[in-house]
XYZ file of C-alpha atoms in Angstrom:
628
model
C 141.098 160.728 169.008
C 141.921 157.672 171.129
C 141.959 153.962 170.347
C 138.947 151.835 171.188
C 138.915 149.990 174.517
C 141.411 147.202 174.778
C 144.081 148.820 172.613
C 147.131 150.904 173.291
C 148.199 153.240 170.495
C 149.021 152.335 166.891
C 150.367 148.905 167.668
C 147.702 148.054 170.189
C 145.007 148.667 167.584
C 146.596 146.072 165.319
C 146.988 143.444 168.022
C 143.416 143.846 169.253
C 141.817 143.488 165.833
C 143.760 140.470 164.550
C 144.922 139.958 160.974
C 144.427 141.705 157.639
C 144.161 145.178 159.116
C 145.299 148.470 157.645
C 148.541 149.808 159.071
C 148.609 153.317 160.559
C 149.667 154.675 157.183
C 147.120 152.749 155.195
C 148.969 149.653 153.940
C 147.651 146.133 154.572
C 149.540 144.300 157.251
C 149.161 141.214 159.416
C 149.382 140.987 163.145
C 152.682 139.842 164.554
C 154.306 139.250 167.842
C 155.188 142.335 169.768
C 158.711 143.613 170.123
C 160.179 141.938 173.196
C 161.986 145.105 174.129
C 158.869 147.252 173.670
C 155.758 145.150 174.399
C 153.419 148.095 173.895
C 154.602 148.968 170.366
C 154.132 147.567 166.854
C 155.966 144.553 165.525
C 158.933 144.475 163.212
C 156.633 143.129 160.471
C 154.490 146.229 160.799
C 157.647 148.344 160.674
C 158.574 146.711 157.367
C 155.105 147.406 155.997
C 155.429 151.073 156.875
C 158.432 151.397 154.624
C 156.166 150.941 151.603
C 154.537 154.077 150.238
C 150.964 154.199 151.582
C 147.953 154.678 149.381
C 145.673 157.429 150.630
C 141.997 156.474 150.192
C 139.886 158.742 148.002
C 137.696 160.070 150.881
C 140.854 161.067 152.746
C 142.191 162.794 149.646
C 138.966 164.797 149.424
C 139.225 165.767 153.099
C 142.779 166.967 152.461
C 142.236 168.506 149.059
C 139.128 170.640 149.461
C 140.371 172.817 152.370
C 143.787 173.123 150.731
C 142.180 174.180 147.444
C 140.044 176.825 149.179
C 143.126 178.150 150.954
C 145.108 178.271 147.701
C 142.303 180.099 145.879
C 141.831 182.693 148.603
C 145.587 183.168 149.021
C 145.858 183.765 145.274
C 142.902 186.163 145.341
C 144.542 188.192 148.125
C 148.098 188.066 146.740
C 150.199 191.139 147.484
C 153.485 192.287 148.970
C 153.761 194.549 151.981
C 156.439 197.145 152.660
C 158.145 194.702 155.033
C 158.250 192.187 152.185
C 160.127 194.731 150.088
C 162.736 194.950 152.854
C 163.659 191.364 152.011
C 163.865 192.038 148.278
C 166.301 194.936 148.774
C 168.569 192.737 150.912
C 168.385 190.019 148.248
C 169.435 192.480 145.535
C 172.413 193.522 147.645
C 173.438 189.876 148.104
C 173.190 189.095 144.406
C 175.120 192.267 143.563
C 178.027 190.990 145.666
C 177.626 193.511 148.489
C 176.785 190.922 151.137
C 173.669 190.487 153.305
C 173.186 194.215 153.975
C 170.550 196.828 153.228
C 172.921 199.501 151.958
C 176.474 198.793 150.868
C 178.957 200.291 153.294
C 176.825 199.566 156.371
C 176.595 196.031 157.746
C 173.030 195.981 159.057
C 170.790 192.904 159.317
C 167.258 193.980 158.435
C 165.889 190.503 157.698
C 164.371 188.839 160.750
C 163.977 185.554 158.858
C 167.451 184.450 157.840
C 166.241 181.388 155.957
C 163.617 183.329 153.988
C 166.203 185.903 152.930
C 168.637 183.269 151.644
C 165.897 181.218 149.992
C 164.844 184.311 148.019
C 168.488 184.992 147.160
C 168.829 181.435 145.844
C 165.663 181.732 143.761
C 166.681 185.183 142.557
C 169.949 183.802 141.318
C 168.429 180.938 139.294
C 165.106 182.351 138.048
C 164.443 185.241 135.647
C 161.532 186.642 137.660
C 161.460 189.929 139.561
C 162.227 189.620 143.259
C 158.904 190.896 144.618
C 156.642 188.497 142.653
C 159.079 185.685 143.452
C 158.608 186.386 147.171
C 154.823 186.556 146.753
C 154.360 183.308 144.856
C 157.025 181.352 146.728
C 155.297 182.297 149.965
C 151.953 181.110 148.598
C 153.358 177.775 147.411
C 155.002 177.136 150.779
C 151.872 178.138 152.716
C 149.655 175.813 150.672
C 152.169 172.963 150.960
C 152.382 173.583 154.704
C 148.619 173.274 155.118
C 148.528 170.058 153.057
C 151.299 168.525 155.171
C 149.530 169.607 158.353
C 146.291 167.978 157.222
C 148.024 164.791 156.121
C 149.852 164.608 159.428
C 146.532 164.771 161.273
C 145.043 162.170 158.913
C 147.936 159.812 159.664
C 147.424 160.450 163.382
C 143.813 159.252 163.231
C 144.559 156.309 160.998
C 147.444 155.353 163.240
C 144.995 155.294 166.151
C 142.835 152.773 164.234
C 140.106 155.334 163.500
C 138.456 153.944 160.369
C 135.519 156.335 160.119
C 135.217 159.012 157.468
C 137.350 162.045 158.311
C 135.751 165.477 157.994
C 137.404 168.921 157.838
C 137.115 170.354 161.339
C 139.734 172.713 162.775
C 140.986 173.467 159.273
C 137.661 175.226 158.620
C 138.636 177.764 161.274
C 142.058 178.308 159.758
C 140.959 178.830 156.149
C 137.953 181.018 157.037
C 139.889 183.929 158.563
C 140.716 186.676 156.030
C 144.056 187.548 157.643
C 145.197 183.973 156.946
C 144.566 184.558 153.236
C 146.389 187.890 153.402
C 149.594 186.538 154.905
C 149.708 183.458 152.724
C 151.670 185.873 150.517
C 152.708 189.391 151.645
C 156.312 188.701 150.583
C 157.317 187.863 154.142
C 158.279 184.638 155.865
C 154.788 183.530 156.930
C 154.491 180.949 154.149
C 157.845 179.498 155.171
C 156.681 179.375 158.811
C 153.533 177.444 157.868
C 155.606 175.041 155.775
C 158.097 174.460 158.588
C 155.301 173.811 161.087
C 153.398 171.558 158.667
C 156.382 169.428 157.733
C 157.532 169.246 161.370
C 154.094 167.919 162.380
C 154.089 165.423 159.504
C 157.549 164.157 160.450
C 156.662 163.985 164.144
C 153.655 161.800 163.325
C 155.977 159.560 161.315
C 158.211 159.249 164.366
C 155.210 158.286 166.498
C 154.095 155.655 163.980
C 157.441 153.883 164.093
C 157.925 151.465 166.994
C 160.433 152.401 169.654
C 163.805 150.938 168.797
C 163.326 151.137 165.019
C 164.450 154.754 164.574
C 167.766 154.848 162.755
C 170.410 157.293 163.860
C 170.468 158.895 160.421
C 166.726 159.576 160.443
C 166.791 160.802 164.028
C 169.588 163.298 163.402
C 168.076 164.462 160.099
C 164.804 165.177 161.894
C 166.667 167.095 164.615
C 168.441 169.125 161.947
C 165.082 170.072 160.416
C 163.626 171.073 163.768
C 166.747 173.171 164.348
C 165.905 175.348 161.357
C 163.103 176.941 163.395
C 165.137 179.884 164.783
C 166.449 180.589 161.265
C 162.893 180.687 159.933
C 162.074 183.197 162.665
C 163.928 183.623 165.980
C 160.873 183.168 168.216
C 160.290 179.713 166.687
C 163.193 178.608 168.856
C 160.510 177.972 171.491
C 158.682 175.568 169.188
C 161.985 173.963 168.185
C 162.668 173.068 171.824
C 159.202 171.540 172.259
C 159.624 169.452 169.102
C 163.036 168.179 170.204
C 161.681 167.184 173.614
C 158.795 165.372 171.946
C 161.189 163.557 169.619
C 163.347 162.554 172.579
C 160.345 161.138 174.440
C 158.848 159.369 171.425
C 161.981 157.464 170.504
C 163.024 157.069 174.156
C 166.534 158.099 173.266
C 169.460 157.398 175.521
C 171.589 160.350 176.537
C 174.349 159.899 173.921
C 171.770 160.018 171.141
C 169.964 162.899 172.857
C 173.173 164.925 172.912
C 173.735 164.138 169.235
C 170.174 165.322 168.492
C 170.838 168.556 170.361
C 174.100 169.088 168.476
C 172.410 168.572 165.105
C 169.529 170.881 165.984
C 171.814 173.615 167.269
C 174.575 173.449 164.678
C 173.145 175.762 161.988
C 171.570 178.302 164.397
C 174.811 178.447 166.410
C 176.980 178.790 163.317
C 174.825 181.622 161.983
C 174.792 183.318 165.380
C 178.590 183.414 165.350
C 178.456 184.910 161.857
C 175.834 187.442 162.964
C 177.866 188.583 165.956
C 181.084 188.876 163.974
C 179.627 190.445 160.844
C 176.921 192.710 162.259
C 178.276 193.113 165.795
C 174.956 192.274 167.479
C 173.346 189.264 169.121
C 169.942 189.798 167.458
C 168.757 190.977 164.045
C 168.429 194.748 164.135
C 164.577 194.760 163.982
C 164.500 192.776 167.247
C 166.732 195.388 168.872
C 164.675 198.243 167.448
C 161.443 196.702 168.705
C 162.995 195.886 172.123
C 161.811 192.287 171.763
C 163.320 191.372 175.125
C 160.965 193.770 176.919
C 157.553 193.034 178.430
C 154.376 194.744 177.209
C 151.668 192.407 178.427
C 148.865 194.966 178.186
C 149.591 195.717 174.542
C 149.926 192.012 173.872
C 146.445 191.461 175.288
C 145.128 194.234 173.061
C 146.703 192.455 170.095
C 144.967 189.214 171.060
C 141.547 190.817 171.459
C 142.068 192.668 168.172
C 142.399 189.258 166.525
C 139.564 187.500 168.334
C 136.956 190.272 168.204
C 136.327 190.855 164.471
C 135.817 187.158 163.695
C 134.150 186.112 166.972
C 136.881 183.503 167.036
C 135.838 182.277 170.464
C 132.753 180.618 168.890
C 134.506 177.908 166.818
C 137.244 177.410 169.391
C 134.719 176.678 172.158
C 132.735 174.370 169.867
C 135.845 172.371 169.018
C 137.104 172.189 172.590
C 133.726 171.067 173.972
C 133.339 168.410 171.273
C 136.822 167.067 171.966
C 136.256 167.031 175.723
C 132.999 165.099 175.332
C 134.563 162.670 172.871
C 137.494 161.975 175.168
C 135.200 161.107 178.072
C 133.695 158.291 175.986
C 136.967 156.502 175.330
C 139.840 155.179 177.336
C 142.930 157.401 177.321
C 145.516 156.752 174.625
C 148.947 155.430 175.453
C 151.670 157.760 176.654
C 153.305 158.201 173.239
C 149.984 159.225 171.676
C 149.395 161.838 174.355
C 152.907 163.164 173.771
C 152.351 163.666 170.048
C 148.938 165.303 170.597
C 150.240 167.591 173.324
C 153.317 168.741 171.399
C 151.687 171.396 169.141
C 149.487 172.571 172.019
C 152.483 173.147 174.288
C 154.305 174.887 171.430
C 151.253 177.099 170.821
C 151.169 178.033 174.499
C 154.830 179.043 174.407
C 154.344 181.127 171.252
C 151.263 182.775 172.774
C 153.142 183.809 175.892
C 155.916 185.257 173.726
C 153.536 187.296 171.552
C 151.712 188.622 174.612
C 154.992 189.498 176.320
C 156.476 191.496 173.437
C 153.240 193.411 172.886
C 152.151 191.792 169.631
C 152.585 193.478 166.286
C 151.142 196.376 164.311
C 149.914 194.043 161.529
C 146.532 192.548 162.322
C 146.759 188.803 162.911
C 150.240 188.218 161.506
C 151.858 186.841 164.663
C 148.810 184.743 165.545
C 148.849 182.665 162.351
C 151.514 180.181 163.527
C 149.830 179.959 166.933
C 146.446 179.272 165.353
C 147.818 176.482 163.171
C 149.637 174.884 166.105
C 146.505 174.914 168.259
C 144.400 173.339 165.535
C 146.892 170.697 164.347
C 145.557 167.697 166.317
C 141.986 168.334 165.157
C 142.335 169.802 161.669
C 140.276 166.751 160.701
C 137.813 164.801 162.826
C 136.000 161.472 162.418
C 132.323 161.299 161.523
C 130.784 160.923 164.972
C 127.382 161.652 166.489
C 128.951 163.993 169.039
C 131.645 165.615 166.924
C 129.686 166.082 163.697
C 127.082 168.594 165.019
C 129.916 170.757 166.330
C 131.703 170.537 162.975
C 128.513 171.602 161.187
C 128.241 174.662 163.445
C 131.918 175.468 162.831
C 131.267 175.229 159.084
C 128.373 177.697 159.397
C 130.628 180.088 161.313
C 133.342 179.636 158.667
C 131.008 180.671 155.863
C 129.866 183.756 157.773
C 133.440 184.664 158.748
C 134.862 184.223 155.273
C 132.119 186.201 153.545
C 131.238 189.035 155.916
C 133.733 189.563 158.754
C 136.695 191.912 158.359
C 139.066 193.934 160.529
C 140.114 197.559 160.213
C 142.571 199.981 161.807
C 142.062 199.731 165.550
C 143.540 202.115 168.093
C 143.406 201.316 171.799
C 144.356 203.742 174.577
C 147.830 203.433 176.067
C 149.162 204.659 179.416
C 151.595 207.024 177.683
C 148.775 208.638 175.717
C 150.158 207.692 172.308
C 147.716 204.851 171.602
C 148.381 201.424 170.119
C 147.478 200.965 166.476
C 146.906 197.635 164.776
C 146.490 197.843 161.029
C 144.748 195.748 158.432
C 147.936 195.907 156.432
C 146.691 194.476 153.170
C 143.681 196.771 152.853
C 145.896 199.738 153.678
C 148.401 198.962 150.919
C 145.720 198.110 148.391
C 144.271 201.580 149.028
C 147.654 203.335 148.891
C 148.724 201.633 145.689
C 145.227 201.742 144.165
C 145.793 198.152 143.114
C 143.775 195.113 144.154
C 146.905 192.953 144.047
C 150.065 195.051 144.592
C 152.630 192.315 143.920
C 155.394 194.409 142.335
C 157.851 197.048 143.472
C 156.468 199.428 140.848
C 153.047 199.410 142.482
C 154.620 200.647 145.720
C 157.018 203.099 144.064
C 154.050 204.849 142.425
C 152.914 205.942 145.892
C 155.947 208.283 146.033
C 155.938 209.974 142.601
C 157.876 213.070 143.702
C 160.748 210.992 145.119
C 160.902 208.801 142.024
C 161.088 211.923 139.836
C 163.741 213.494 142.086
C 165.968 210.448 141.697
C 165.596 210.540 137.923
C 166.581 214.219 137.845
C 169.520 213.640 140.222
C 170.801 210.881 137.969
C 170.804 213.318 135.062
C 172.674 216.054 136.959
C 175.102 213.790 138.822
C 174.687 215.633 142.134
C 175.258 213.737 145.385
C 172.097 214.480 147.342
C 170.158 213.148 150.318
C 166.422 213.326 149.644
C 163.793 213.342 152.349
C 160.399 211.682 151.983
C 157.862 214.535 152.035
C 155.492 212.318 154.036
C 158.092 212.398 156.797
C 159.410 215.933 156.516
C 159.138 218.649 153.882
C 162.681 219.951 153.394
C 164.845 220.401 150.262
C 167.481 217.841 149.196
C 170.660 218.042 151.258
C 174.287 217.479 150.115
C 175.795 214.176 151.188
C 179.016 214.032 153.207
C 182.005 213.846 150.882
C 183.667 211.003 152.786
C 180.700 208.636 152.320
C 180.735 206.021 149.551
C 177.186 206.833 148.430
C 176.169 208.890 145.431
C 172.599 209.400 146.631
C 170.392 208.747 149.645
C 166.817 208.805 150.886
C 165.455 209.449 154.377
C 162.142 207.626 154.666
C 159.745 206.011 157.111
C 158.651 203.153 154.823
C 161.902 201.262 154.557
C 160.750 198.722 151.967
C 159.587 201.144 149.295
C 162.605 203.325 150.098
C 164.827 200.380 149.254
C 162.926 199.854 146.005
C 163.393 203.467 144.890
C 167.000 203.935 145.999
C 169.605 202.350 143.668
C 172.068 199.925 145.208
C 174.803 202.548 145.174
C 172.767 204.746 147.512
C 171.974 204.777 151.218
C 168.465 204.143 152.543
C 168.153 206.099 155.787
C 165.424 204.632 157.972
C 163.767 206.907 160.524
C 162.427 203.970 162.602
C 165.758 202.251 163.254
C 165.197 199.042 161.300
C 168.290 199.722 159.184
C 169.823 202.621 161.103
C 172.445 201.645 163.665
C 172.026 204.753 165.791
C 168.246 204.640 165.471
C 168.073 201.045 166.673
C 169.964 201.901 169.865
C 168.223 205.101 170.950
C 165.835 205.266 173.872
C 162.157 205.113 173.012
C 160.586 208.317 171.730
C 156.977 207.204 171.184
C 154.763 204.147 170.849
C 151.820 204.437 168.501
C 152.239 200.934 167.083
C 154.243 197.820 167.938
C 157.733 198.025 166.488
C 157.471 201.790 166.007
C 158.931 202.988 169.275
C 162.036 204.816 168.124
C 161.434 207.722 165.768
C 164.974 209.034 165.306
C 165.350 212.795 165.737
C 166.373 214.273 162.387
C 169.523 215.856 163.827
C 171.122 212.402 164.015
C 170.636 211.707 160.322
C 171.967 215.157 159.451
C 175.091 214.437 161.492
C 175.488 210.962 159.990
C 174.970 211.753 156.314
C 174.795 215.500 155.509
C 177.796 217.625 154.544
C 178.269 220.360 157.192
C 178.009 222.918 154.394
C 174.385 221.926 154.008
C 173.397 222.456 157.642
C 172.024 225.885 156.795
C 169.403 224.235 154.567
C 167.939 222.333 157.510
C 165.011 224.216 159.106
C 165.454 224.917 162.810
C 162.154 223.235 163.652
C 163.293 220.069 161.858
C 166.679 219.827 163.576
C 167.963 222.624 165.820
C 171.560 223.612 165.111
C 172.560 222.826 168.708
C 171.303 219.242 168.319
C 173.125 218.770 165.010
C 176.379 219.978 166.582
C 175.883 217.716 169.621
C 175.084 214.703 167.432
C 178.274 215.203 165.401
C 180.296 215.455 168.583
C 178.704 212.381 170.176
C 179.347 210.260 167.068
C 183.074 210.781 167.579
C 183.156 209.712 171.218
C 183.562 206.491 173.172
C 181.163 203.582 172.780
C 179.048 205.430 170.234
C 182.005 205.845 167.899
C 182.874 202.178 168.327
C 179.259 201.231 167.546
C 179.333 203.116 164.244
C 182.774 201.713 163.419
C 181.504 198.169 163.974
C 179.230 198.462 160.930
C 181.175 200.867 158.707
C 184.824 199.796 159.000
C 185.917 197.385 156.241
C 185.463 193.780 157.261
C 188.666 192.030 158.280
C 189.661 189.253 160.648
C 190.406 191.760 163.414
C 187.131 193.624 162.826
C 185.206 190.342 162.898
C 186.837 189.397 166.197
C 186.130 192.821 167.719
C 182.505 192.596 166.633
C 182.173 189.046 167.925
C 183.661 189.682 171.362
C 181.855 192.988 171.803
C 178.438 191.913 170.510
C 176.827 191.473 173.926
C 177.834 194.890 175.233
C 176.999 196.510 171.907
C 173.517 194.966 171.937
C 172.905 196.373 175.435
C 174.111 199.865 174.472
C 171.418 202.563 174.547
C 171.803 206.087 173.229
C 169.787 209.009 174.600
C 167.462 210.085 171.804
C 168.283 213.735 172.486
C 171.739 214.430 170.925
C 172.652 216.929 173.629
C 172.140 214.278 176.312
C 174.028 211.748 174.194
C 177.019 214.091 173.966
C 177.074 214.394 177.751
C 176.950 210.598 178.122
C 179.583 209.595 175.579
C 181.927 212.595 175.500
C 182.091 213.354 179.200
C 185.622 213.113 180.646
C 186.210 209.731 182.302
């Protein structure tokens, strides 16, 4: 991956070889004098040649197209939408109905971790006639496939820019497209496709920055690139780490002076900062509610390690990674090191992958097998998605290809539970297989497929619509109790208490309240102390007494079994909800939005985010209602 002896990066390759060479992007160019200000970079003539659209040779197109085609086919074969994908579609329906970016009208709660994915789906939902769930599925697939193509083409341009003229073979990309979980999350209705697209285009643009000589980067292009990198935290908050690495790399590649560097930082931070102000004022929190519910600021290194081994073990992933690393190490010892700018561009995705890895390990991973490792895997493989035909590299690539065939045809993961110090265990699920079994559908891409898994609830809502009663239903998979009357002062005509928030949002009409037992859309539930930990993100199972106090008419308390919610806990929960910081917390999401409410939410967001409520209502009453 380095230039031959006697050269120094893209420009050095041209100067060493003489005239009538191919430019780094594939156009013919002639050698020219070097830039006096930058003697180690390409000439202005070469810069002019780069402005022309390059022609990609047919062998390169094959190297790009075949892996991308395999990925597209397998992503299509595994198309589906998970319950978390349905969480996005409910929020989108609320937006398009004019209720704002909420999950249930009347409560300002941010359930969508990916801001950009939510608003992209809202845009598509407003201009296309398709149902929201299939739109999320197929948009995710298109973005994932486009992201892989851009990633591959970025790596191709890297090699050609280093004057590598040999045939390029699929290498690291074979690892990426062989893992079944990669196929699964190419769709799933979540933001993974958008993440892959953002990473792929960022890599492609970074390579373009490297190919341009220092001093030829216009301010407009530099700031536009910074703006794109700055979208990372809006794609998913943890991509802020990768955003920082990309901005540093851009700064080093163009050798920006401090005024331009500050302008880059301002462009990158403008949209994330503007949305953060909106988030704090509208929702009253610093983070999206799922991050608060999952205590993403905590440290669970042991569970994070379990999540890593859960990903590596089923596919024997260490085999191809070692083969690739050894081949690269041997190849690098045969050539002189590249120039500093080339090392910067190669190191950028590796440093970003390291940062993302540390984050995933720290937060304890996820309950979905492989989901949080997909961006990390792509980042690690970016510099060697393709590799030149070489007597040292090619045998390793052949062995990787053999592994890829075995992995893609025979290796799968299942539900894995590892012991935990608290005795609850730590479950990691093969999410797609689980939902295919629940829905009895090979490709559950619609809301109807998921709704059919709760036939009694669907029927209860139909009957309630006919009678006009205002009732709160409870998912029998969570708790078997009769429907309860809703509080008369609430603006909802129906409600559902459920553990699977996505399908609950699909069943419940927009005029109703979806009551989440895991705190992803429940303000009180997100702030309680942890009650259990059987899977990442499922730490706070809200005691039922809280939901009775929040949503049930006191006249219906007698219908609640004592073993479901003791009367003393219901009374204490109602009392606590009217006291101190807890009352203010509920008011922050239920009071009508106004300028004064926005300001109160904005200025109190930090303290509100830090607020924790004892899970036991009796203890909460003592904390919030005790005389000062």
